[in-house]
PDB file of C-alpha atoms in Angstrom:
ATOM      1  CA  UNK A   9      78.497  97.334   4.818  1.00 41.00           C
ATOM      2  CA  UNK A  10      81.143  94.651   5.507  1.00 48.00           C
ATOM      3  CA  UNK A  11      80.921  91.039   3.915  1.00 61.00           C
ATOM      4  CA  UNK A  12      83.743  90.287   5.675  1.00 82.00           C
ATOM      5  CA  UNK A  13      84.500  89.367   9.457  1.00 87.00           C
ATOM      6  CA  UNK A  14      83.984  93.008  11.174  1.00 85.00           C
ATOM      7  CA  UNK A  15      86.393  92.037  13.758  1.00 89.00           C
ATOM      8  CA  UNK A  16      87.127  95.721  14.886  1.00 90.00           C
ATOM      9  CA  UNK A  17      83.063  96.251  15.302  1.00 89.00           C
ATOM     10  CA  UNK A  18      82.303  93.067  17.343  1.00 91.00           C
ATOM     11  CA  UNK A  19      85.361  93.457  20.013  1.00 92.00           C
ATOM     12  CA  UNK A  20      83.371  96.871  20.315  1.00 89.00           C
ATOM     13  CA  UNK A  21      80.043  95.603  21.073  1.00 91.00           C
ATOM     14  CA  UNK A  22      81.027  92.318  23.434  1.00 92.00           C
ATOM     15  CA  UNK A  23      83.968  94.496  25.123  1.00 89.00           C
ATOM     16  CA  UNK A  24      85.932  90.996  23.740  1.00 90.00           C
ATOM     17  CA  UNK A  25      88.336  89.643  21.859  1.00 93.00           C
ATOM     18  CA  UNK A  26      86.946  86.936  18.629  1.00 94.00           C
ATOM     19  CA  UNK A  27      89.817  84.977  18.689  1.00 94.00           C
ATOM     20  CA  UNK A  28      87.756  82.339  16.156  1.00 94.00           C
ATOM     21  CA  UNK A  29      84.979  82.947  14.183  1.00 94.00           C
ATOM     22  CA  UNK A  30      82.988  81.280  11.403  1.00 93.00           C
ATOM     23  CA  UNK A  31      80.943  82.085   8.878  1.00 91.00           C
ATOM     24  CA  UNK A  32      76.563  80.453   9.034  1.00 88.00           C
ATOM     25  CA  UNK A  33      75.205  79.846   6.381  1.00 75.00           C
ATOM     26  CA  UNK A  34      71.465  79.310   5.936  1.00 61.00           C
ATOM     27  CA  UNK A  35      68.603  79.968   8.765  1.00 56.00           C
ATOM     28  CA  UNK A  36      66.034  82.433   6.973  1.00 60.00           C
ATOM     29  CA  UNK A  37      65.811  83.180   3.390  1.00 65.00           C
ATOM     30  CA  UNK A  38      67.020  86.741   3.425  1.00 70.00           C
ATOM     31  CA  UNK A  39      70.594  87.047   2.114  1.00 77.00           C
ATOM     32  CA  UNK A  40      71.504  90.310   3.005  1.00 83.00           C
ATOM     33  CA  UNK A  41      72.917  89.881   6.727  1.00 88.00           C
ATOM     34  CA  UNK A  42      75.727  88.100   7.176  1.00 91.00           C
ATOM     35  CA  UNK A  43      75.841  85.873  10.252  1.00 93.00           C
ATOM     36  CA  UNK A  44      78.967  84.790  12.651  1.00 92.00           C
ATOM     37  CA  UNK A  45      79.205  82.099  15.249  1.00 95.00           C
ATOM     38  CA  UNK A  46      82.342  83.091  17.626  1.00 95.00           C
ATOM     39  CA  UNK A  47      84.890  82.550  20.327  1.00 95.00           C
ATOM     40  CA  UNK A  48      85.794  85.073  22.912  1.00 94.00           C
ATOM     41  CA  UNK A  49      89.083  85.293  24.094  1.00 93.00           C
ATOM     42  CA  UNK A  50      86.885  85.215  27.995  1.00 93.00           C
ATOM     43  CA  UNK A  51      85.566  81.689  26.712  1.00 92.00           C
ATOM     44  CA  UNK A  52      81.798  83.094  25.946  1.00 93.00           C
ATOM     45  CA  UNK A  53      80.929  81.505  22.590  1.00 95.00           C
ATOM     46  CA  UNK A  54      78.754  84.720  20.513  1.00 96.00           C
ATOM     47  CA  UNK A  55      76.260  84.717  17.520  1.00 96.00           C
ATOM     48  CA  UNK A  56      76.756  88.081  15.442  1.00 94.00           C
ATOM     49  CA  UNK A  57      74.408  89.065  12.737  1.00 94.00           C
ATOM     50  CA  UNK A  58      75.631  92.326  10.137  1.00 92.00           C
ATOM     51  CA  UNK A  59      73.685  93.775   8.253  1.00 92.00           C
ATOM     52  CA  UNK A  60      74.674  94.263   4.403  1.00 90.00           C
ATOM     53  CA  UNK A  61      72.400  96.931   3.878  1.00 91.00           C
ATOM     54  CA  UNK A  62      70.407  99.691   4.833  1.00 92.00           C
ATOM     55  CA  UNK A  63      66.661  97.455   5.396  1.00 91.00           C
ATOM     56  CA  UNK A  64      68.751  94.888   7.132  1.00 92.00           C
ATOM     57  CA  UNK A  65      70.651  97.731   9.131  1.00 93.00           C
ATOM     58  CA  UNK A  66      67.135  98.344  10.482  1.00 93.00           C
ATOM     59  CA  UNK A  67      66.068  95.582  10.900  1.00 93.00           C
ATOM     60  CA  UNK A  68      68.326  94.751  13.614  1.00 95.00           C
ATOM     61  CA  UNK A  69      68.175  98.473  14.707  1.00 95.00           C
ATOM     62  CA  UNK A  70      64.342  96.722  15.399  1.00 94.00           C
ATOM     63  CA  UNK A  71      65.920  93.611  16.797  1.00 96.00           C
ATOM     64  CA  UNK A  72      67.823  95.433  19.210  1.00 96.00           C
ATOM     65  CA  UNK A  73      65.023  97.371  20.397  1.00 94.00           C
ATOM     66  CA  UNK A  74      63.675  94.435  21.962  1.00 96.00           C
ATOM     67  CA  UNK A  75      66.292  92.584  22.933  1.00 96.00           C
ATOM     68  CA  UNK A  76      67.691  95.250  25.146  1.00 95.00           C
ATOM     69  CA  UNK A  77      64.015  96.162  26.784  1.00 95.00           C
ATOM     70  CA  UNK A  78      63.149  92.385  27.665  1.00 96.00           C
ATOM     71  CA  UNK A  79      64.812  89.696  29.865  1.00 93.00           C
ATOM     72  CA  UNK A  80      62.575  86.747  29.209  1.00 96.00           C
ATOM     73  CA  UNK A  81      63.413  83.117  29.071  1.00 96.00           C
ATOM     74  CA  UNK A  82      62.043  82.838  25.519  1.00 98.00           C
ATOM     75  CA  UNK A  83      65.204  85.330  24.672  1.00 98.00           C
ATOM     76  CA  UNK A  84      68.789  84.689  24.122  1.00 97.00           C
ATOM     77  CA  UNK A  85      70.941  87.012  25.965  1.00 95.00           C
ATOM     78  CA  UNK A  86      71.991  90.312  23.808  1.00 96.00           C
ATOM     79  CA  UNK A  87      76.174  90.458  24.540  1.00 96.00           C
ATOM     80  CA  UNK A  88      76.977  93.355  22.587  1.00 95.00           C
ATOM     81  CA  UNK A  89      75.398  96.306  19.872  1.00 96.00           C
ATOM     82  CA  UNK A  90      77.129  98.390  17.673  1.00 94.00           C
ATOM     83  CA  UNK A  91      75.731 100.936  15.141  1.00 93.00           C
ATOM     84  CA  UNK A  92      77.377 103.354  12.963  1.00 88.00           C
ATOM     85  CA  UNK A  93      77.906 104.371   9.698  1.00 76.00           C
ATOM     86  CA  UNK A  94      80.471 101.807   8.964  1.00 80.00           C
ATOM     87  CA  UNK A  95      78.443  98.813  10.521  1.00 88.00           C
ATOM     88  CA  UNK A  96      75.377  97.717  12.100  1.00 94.00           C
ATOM     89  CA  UNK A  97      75.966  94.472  14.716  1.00 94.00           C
ATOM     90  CA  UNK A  98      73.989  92.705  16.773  1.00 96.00           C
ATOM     91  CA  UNK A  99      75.669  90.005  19.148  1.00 96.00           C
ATOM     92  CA  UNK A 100      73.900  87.203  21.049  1.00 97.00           C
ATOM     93  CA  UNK A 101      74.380  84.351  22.915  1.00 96.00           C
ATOM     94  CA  UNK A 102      75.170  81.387  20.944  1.00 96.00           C
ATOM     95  CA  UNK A 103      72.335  78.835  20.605  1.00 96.00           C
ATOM     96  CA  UNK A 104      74.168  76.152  18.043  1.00 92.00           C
ATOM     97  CA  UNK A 105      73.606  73.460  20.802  1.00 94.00           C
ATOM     98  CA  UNK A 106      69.982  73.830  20.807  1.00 96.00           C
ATOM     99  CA  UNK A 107      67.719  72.055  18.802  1.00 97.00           C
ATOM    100  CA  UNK A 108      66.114  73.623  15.777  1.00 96.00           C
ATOM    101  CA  UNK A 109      63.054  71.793  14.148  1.00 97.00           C
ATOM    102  CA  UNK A 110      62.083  70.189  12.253  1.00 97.00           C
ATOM    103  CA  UNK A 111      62.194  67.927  13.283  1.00 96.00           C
ATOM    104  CA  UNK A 112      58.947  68.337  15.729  1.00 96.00           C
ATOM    105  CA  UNK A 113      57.720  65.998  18.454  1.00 91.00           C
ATOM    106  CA  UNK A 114      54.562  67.060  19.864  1.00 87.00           C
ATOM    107  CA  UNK A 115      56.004  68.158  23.128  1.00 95.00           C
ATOM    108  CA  UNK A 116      57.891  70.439  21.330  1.00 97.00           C
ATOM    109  CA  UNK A 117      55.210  72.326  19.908  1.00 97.00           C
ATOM    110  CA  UNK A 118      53.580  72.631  23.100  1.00 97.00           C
ATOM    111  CA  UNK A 119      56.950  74.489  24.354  1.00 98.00           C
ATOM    112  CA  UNK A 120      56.651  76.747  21.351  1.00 98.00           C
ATOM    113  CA  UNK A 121      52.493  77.492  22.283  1.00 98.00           C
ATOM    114  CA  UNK A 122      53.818  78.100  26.143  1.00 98.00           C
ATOM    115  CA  UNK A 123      56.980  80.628  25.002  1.00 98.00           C
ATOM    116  CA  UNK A 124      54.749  82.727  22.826  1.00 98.00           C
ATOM    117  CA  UNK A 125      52.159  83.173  25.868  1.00 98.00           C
ATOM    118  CA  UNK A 126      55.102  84.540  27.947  1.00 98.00           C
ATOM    119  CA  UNK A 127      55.441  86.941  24.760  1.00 98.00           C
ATOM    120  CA  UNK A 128      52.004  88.028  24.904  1.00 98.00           C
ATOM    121  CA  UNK A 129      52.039  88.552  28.433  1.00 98.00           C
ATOM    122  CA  UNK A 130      55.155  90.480  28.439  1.00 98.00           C
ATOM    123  CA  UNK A 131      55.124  94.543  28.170  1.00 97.00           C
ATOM    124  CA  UNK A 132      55.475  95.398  24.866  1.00 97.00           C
ATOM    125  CA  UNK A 133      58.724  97.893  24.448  1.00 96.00           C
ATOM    126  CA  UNK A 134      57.670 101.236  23.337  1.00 95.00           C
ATOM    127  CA  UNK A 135      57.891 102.273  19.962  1.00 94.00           C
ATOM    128  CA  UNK A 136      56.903  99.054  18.100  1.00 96.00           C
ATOM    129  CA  UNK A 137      54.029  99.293  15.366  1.00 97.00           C
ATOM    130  CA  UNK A 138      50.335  97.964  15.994  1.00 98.00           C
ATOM    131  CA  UNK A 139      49.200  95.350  14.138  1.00 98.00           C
ATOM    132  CA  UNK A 140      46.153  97.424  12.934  1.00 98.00           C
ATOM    133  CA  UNK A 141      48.136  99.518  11.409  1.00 98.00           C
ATOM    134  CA  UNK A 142      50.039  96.800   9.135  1.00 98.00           C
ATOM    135  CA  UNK A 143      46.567  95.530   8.151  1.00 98.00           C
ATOM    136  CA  UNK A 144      47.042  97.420   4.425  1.00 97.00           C
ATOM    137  CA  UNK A 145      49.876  95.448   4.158  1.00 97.00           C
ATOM    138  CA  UNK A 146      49.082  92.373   5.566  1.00 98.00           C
ATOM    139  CA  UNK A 147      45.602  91.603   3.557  1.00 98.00           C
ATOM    140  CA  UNK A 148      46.866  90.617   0.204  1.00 98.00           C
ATOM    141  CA  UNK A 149      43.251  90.157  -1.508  1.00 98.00           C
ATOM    142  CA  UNK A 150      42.063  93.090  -2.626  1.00 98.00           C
ATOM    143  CA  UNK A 151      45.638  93.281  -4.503  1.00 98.00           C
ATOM    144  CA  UNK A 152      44.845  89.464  -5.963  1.00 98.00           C
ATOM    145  CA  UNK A 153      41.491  91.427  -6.454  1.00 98.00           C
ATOM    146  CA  UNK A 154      42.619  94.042  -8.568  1.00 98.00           C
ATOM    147  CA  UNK A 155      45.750  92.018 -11.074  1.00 98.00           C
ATOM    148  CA  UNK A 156      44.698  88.327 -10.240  1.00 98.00           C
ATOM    149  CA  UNK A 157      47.546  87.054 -13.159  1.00 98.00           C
ATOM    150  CA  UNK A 158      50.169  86.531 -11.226  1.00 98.00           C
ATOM    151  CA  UNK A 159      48.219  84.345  -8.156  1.00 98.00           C
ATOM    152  CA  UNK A 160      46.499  82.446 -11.029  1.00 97.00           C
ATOM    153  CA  UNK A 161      49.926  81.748 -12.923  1.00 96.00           C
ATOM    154  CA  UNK A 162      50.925  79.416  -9.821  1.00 96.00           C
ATOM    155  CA  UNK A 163      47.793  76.963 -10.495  1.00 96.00           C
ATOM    156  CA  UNK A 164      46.887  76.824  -6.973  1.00 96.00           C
ATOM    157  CA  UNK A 165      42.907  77.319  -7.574  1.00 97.00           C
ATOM    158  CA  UNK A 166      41.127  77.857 -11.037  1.00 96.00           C
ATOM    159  CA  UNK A 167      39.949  81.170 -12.597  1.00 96.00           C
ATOM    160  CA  UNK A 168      36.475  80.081 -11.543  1.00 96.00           C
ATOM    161  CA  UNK A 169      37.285  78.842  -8.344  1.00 97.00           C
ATOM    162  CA  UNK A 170      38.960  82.406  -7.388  1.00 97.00           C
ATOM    163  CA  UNK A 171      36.054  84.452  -9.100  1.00 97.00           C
ATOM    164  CA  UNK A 172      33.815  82.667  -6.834  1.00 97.00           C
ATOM    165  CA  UNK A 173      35.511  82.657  -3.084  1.00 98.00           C
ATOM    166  CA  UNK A 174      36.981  86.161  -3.607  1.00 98.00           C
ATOM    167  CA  UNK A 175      34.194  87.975  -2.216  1.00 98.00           C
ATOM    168  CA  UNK A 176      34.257  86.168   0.748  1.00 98.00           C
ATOM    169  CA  UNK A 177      37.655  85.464   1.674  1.00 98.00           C
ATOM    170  CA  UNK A 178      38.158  89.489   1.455  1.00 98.00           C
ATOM    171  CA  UNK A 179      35.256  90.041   3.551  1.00 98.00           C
ATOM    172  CA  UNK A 180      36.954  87.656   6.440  1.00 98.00           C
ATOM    173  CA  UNK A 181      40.384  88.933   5.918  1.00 98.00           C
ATOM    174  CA  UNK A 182      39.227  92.688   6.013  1.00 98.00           C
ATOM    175  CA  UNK A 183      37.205  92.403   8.919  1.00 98.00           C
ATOM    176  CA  UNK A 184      39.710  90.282  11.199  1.00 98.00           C
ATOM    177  CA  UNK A 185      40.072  91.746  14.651  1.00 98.00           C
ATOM    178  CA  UNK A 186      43.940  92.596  15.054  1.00 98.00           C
ATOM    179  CA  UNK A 187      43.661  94.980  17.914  1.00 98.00           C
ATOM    180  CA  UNK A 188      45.004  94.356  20.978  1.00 98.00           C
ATOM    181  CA  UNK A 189      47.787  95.463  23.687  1.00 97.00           C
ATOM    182  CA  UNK A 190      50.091  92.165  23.282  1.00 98.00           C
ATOM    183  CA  UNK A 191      53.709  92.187  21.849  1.00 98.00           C
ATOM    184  CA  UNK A 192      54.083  89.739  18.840  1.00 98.00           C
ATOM    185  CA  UNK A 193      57.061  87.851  17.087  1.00 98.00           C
ATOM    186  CA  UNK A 194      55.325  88.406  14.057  1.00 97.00           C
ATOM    187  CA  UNK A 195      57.572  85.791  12.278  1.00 97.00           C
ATOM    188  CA  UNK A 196      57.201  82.621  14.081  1.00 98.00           C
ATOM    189  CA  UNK A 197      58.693  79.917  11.904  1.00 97.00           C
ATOM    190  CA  UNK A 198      61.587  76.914  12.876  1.00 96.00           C
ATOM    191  CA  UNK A 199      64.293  78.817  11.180  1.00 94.00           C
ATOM    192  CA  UNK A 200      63.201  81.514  14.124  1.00 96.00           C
ATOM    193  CA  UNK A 201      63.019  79.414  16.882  1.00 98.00           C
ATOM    194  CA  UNK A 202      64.764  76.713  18.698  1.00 98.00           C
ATOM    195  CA  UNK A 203      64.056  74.536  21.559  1.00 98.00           C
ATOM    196  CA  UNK A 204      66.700  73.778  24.958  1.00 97.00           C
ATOM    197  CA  UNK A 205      65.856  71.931  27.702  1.00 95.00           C
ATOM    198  CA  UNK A 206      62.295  72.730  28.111  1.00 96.00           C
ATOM    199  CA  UNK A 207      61.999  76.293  26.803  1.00 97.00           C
ATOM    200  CA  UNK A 208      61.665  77.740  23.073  1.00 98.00           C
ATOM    201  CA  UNK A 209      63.610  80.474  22.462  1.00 98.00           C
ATOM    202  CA  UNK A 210      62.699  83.340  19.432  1.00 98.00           C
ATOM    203  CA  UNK A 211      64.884  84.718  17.679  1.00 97.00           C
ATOM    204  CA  UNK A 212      64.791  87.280  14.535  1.00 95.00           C
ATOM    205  CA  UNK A 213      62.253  90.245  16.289  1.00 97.00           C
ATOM    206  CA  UNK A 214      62.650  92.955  13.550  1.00 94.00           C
ATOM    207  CA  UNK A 215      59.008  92.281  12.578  1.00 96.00           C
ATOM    208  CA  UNK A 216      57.663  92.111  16.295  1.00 97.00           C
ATOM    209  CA  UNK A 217      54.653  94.609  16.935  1.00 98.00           C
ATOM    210  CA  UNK A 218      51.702  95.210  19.113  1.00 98.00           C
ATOM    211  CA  UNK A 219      48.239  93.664  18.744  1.00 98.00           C
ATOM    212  CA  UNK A 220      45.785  90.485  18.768  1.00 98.00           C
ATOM    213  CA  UNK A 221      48.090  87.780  19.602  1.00 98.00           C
ATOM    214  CA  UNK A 222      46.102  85.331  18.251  1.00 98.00           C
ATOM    215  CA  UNK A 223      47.863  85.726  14.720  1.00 98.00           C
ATOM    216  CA  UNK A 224      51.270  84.585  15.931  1.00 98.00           C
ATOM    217  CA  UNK A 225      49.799  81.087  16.136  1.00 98.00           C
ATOM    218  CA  UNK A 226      47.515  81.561  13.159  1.00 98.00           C
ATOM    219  CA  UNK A 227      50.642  82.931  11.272  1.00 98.00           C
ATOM    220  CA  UNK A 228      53.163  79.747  12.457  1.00 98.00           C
ATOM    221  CA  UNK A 229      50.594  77.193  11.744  1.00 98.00           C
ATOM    222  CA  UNK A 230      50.996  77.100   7.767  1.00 98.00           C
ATOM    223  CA  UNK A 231      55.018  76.625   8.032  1.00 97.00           C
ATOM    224  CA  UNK A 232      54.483  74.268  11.002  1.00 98.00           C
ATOM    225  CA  UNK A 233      52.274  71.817   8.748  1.00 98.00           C
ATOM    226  CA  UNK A 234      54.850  71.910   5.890  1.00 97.00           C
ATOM    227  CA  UNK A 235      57.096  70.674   8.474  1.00 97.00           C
ATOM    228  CA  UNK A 236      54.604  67.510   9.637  1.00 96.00           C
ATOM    229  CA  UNK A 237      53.626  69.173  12.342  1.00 96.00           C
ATOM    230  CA  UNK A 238      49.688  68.932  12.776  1.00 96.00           C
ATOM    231  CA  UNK A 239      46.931  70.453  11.024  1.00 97.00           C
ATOM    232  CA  UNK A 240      46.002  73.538  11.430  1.00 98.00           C
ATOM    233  CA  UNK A 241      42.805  74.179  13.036  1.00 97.00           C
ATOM    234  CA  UNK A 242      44.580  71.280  15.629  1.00 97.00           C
ATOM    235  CA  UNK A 243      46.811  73.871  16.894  1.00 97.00           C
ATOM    236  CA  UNK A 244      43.828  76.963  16.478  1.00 98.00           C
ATOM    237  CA  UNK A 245      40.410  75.746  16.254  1.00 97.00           C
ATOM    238  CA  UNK A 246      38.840  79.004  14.886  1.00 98.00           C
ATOM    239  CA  UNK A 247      41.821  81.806  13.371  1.00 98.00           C
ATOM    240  CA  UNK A 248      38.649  83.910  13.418  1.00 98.00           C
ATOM    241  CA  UNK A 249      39.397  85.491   9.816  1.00 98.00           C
ATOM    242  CA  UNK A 250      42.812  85.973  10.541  1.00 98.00           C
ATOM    243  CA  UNK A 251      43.669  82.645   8.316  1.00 98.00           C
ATOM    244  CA  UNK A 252      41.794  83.986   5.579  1.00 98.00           C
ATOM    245  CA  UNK A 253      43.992  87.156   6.171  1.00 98.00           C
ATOM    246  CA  UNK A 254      47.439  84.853   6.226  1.00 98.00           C
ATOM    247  CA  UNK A 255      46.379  83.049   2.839  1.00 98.00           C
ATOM    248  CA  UNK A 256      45.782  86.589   1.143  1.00 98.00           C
ATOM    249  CA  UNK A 257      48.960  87.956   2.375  1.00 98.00           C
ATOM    250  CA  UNK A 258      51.065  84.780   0.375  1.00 98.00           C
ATOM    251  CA  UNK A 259      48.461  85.224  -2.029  1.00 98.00           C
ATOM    252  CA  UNK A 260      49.345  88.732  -3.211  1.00 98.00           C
ATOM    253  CA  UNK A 261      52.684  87.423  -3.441  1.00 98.00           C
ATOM    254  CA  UNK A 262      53.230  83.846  -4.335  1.00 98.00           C
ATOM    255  CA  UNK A 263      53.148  84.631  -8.061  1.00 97.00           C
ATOM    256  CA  UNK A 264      55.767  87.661  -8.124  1.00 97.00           C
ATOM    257  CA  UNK A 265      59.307  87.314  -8.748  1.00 96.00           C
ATOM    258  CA  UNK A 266      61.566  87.067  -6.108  1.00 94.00           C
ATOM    259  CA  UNK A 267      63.658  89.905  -4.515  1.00 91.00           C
ATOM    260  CA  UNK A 268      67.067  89.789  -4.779  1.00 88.00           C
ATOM    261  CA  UNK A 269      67.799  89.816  -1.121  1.00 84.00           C
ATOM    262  CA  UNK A 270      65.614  86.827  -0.699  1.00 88.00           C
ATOM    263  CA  UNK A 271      65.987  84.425  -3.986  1.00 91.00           C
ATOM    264  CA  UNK A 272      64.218  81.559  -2.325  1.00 92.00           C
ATOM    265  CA  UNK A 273      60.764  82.800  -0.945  1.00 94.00           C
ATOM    266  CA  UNK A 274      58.661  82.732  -3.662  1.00 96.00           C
ATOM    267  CA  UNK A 275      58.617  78.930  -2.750  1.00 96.00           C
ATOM    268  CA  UNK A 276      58.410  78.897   0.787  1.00 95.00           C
ATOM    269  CA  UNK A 277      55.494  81.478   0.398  1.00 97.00           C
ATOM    270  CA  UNK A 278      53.911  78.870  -1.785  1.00 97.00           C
ATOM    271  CA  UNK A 279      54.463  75.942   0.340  1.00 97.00           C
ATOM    272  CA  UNK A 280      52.888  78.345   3.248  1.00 98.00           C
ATOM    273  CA  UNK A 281      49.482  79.145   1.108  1.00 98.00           C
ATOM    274  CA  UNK A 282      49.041  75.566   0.076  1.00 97.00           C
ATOM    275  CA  UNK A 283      47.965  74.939   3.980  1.00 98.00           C
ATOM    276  CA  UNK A 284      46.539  78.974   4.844  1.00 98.00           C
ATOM    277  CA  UNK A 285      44.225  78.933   1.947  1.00 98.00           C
ATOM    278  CA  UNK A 286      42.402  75.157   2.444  1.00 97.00           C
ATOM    279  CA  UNK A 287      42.129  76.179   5.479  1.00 98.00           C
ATOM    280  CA  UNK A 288      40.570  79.571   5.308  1.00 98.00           C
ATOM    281  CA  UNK A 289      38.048  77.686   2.611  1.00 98.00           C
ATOM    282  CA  UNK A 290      37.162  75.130   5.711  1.00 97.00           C
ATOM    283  CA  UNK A 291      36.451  78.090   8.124  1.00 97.00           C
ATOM    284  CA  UNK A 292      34.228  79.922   6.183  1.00 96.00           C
ATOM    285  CA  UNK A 293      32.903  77.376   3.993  1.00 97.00           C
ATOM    286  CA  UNK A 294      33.830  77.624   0.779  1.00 97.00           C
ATOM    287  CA  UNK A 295      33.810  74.542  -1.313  1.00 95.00           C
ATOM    288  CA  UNK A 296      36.742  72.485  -1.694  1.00 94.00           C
ATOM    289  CA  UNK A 297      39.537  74.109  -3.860  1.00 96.00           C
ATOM    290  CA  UNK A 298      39.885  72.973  -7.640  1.00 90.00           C
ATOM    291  CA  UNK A 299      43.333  73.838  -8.704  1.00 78.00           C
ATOM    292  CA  UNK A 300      44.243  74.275 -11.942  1.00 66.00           C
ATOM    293  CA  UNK A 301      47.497  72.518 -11.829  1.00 51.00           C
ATOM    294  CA  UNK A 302      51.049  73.631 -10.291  1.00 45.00           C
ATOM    295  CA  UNK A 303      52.630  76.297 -13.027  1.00 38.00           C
TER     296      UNK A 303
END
């Protein structure tokens, strides 16, 4: 897969000429696509993502999927698509004069809440996963169940503390309801999202499925809060389970090493389950969590 420019690839896709482009760095923590901001020679200004590898190659293959099914105003326009051996591209409308959070005002939440009900009312494009049937995946407890080491070597809760909510946090996180008809991001966070004019826009749908939408919100509000946004059962006053079900997912994973392809998530994960697990204690009433000191 190209590192550099794919020049050849992206004149393909837009039916264009780049006549500037320039290299983004950042946005996400995933380091194998490379991303492009560019001129056209017609005066469009383009966003192209490339894939490095073969997961990243499908996730835009994923990306695409949607993008090309759905014209929604929480959507920036697909301009070109190009898939072969050589290369896997996926061209969009710029959004660099957009605002990304954080910062967040409160307004600005609210337009994030009102795009992702126009996702959930939209129809769904076929072929996507259920939600159900990423639940395995998803419910990180009775992993943290079965080699506890590695969540305990981050000194987020005690030995004792752990032995004693276990039970119950797997019993809300296994019997979460995640059916449902609705299409999901799946991956709502600010490096995902942007806000112009009054509309949020989502970006980065490789991960989008069908299900209960309830756990997009339940999902963004962790990363939200690390960002000073508000608490939060503010933004969902009862995740019914599904936060217990967010905090095991980080939980299974927090105390793991890193993948190569995304060095820095280990931390962000961590960040994310400081929030998601206090807050799955508070809905099911555990008592308050005594952590035995950051590792």
């Amino acid at each position: 897969m190209p590192r550099n420019f794919p020049e050849t690839e992206v004149a393909a896709a837009v039916g264009g000429v780049p006549v500037r482009w320039e290299s983004v760095r950042g946005g996400g923590y995933a380091t194998n696509t490379a991303k492009w901001t560019i001129d056209l020679d017609d005066g469009r200004r383009a966003f192209a993502k490339v894939a490095l590898d073969e997961l990243a190659a499908g996730w835009l293959r994923n990306e695409e999927r949607v993008y090309s099914v759905l014209d929604a105003s929480f959507l920036p326009s697909l301009l070109g698509w190009h898939d072969s051996g050589e290369a896997t591209v996926l061209v969009l409308e710029d959004l660099g004069d957009a605002h990304w959070p954080p910062p967040w005002a409160s307004d600005q939440v609210s337009l994030v809440v009102d795009a992702l009900e126009a996702v959930h009312a939209s129809t769904p494009p076929a072929g996507l996963p259920t939600l159900e049937s990423l639940r395995e995946e998803l419910d990180g407890w009775p992993v943290v169940a079965a080699e506890p080491e590695p969540f305990l070597s981050t000194g987020i809760c005690s030995r004792a503390w752990l032995a004693e909510a276990l039970p119950r946090l797997a019993q809300a996180s296994a019997g979460c309801d995640l059916g449902g008809d609705a299409l999901l991001h799946m991956d709502v966070r600010s490096d995902n999202l942007c806000i112009r004019g009054d509309q949020a826009l989502l970006v980065d749908w490789n991960h989008a499925c069908v299900g209960n939408p309830l756990l997009d919100l339940v999902a963004w509000a962790p990363s939200l809060r690390t960002e000073g946004g508000p608490e939060p059962w503010a933004l969902v006053d009862d995740s019914k389970g599904q936060s217990a079900l967010v905090a095991g997912y980080f939980a299974a994973r927090v105390g793991l090493p890193a993948p190569p392809t995304a060095p820095a998530v280990r931390e962000v994960q961590r960040l994310q389950l400081e929030v998601a697990l206090p807050w799955a204690a508070r809905e099911i009433g555990l008592r308050q969590i005594d952590g035995s000191g950051r590792a």
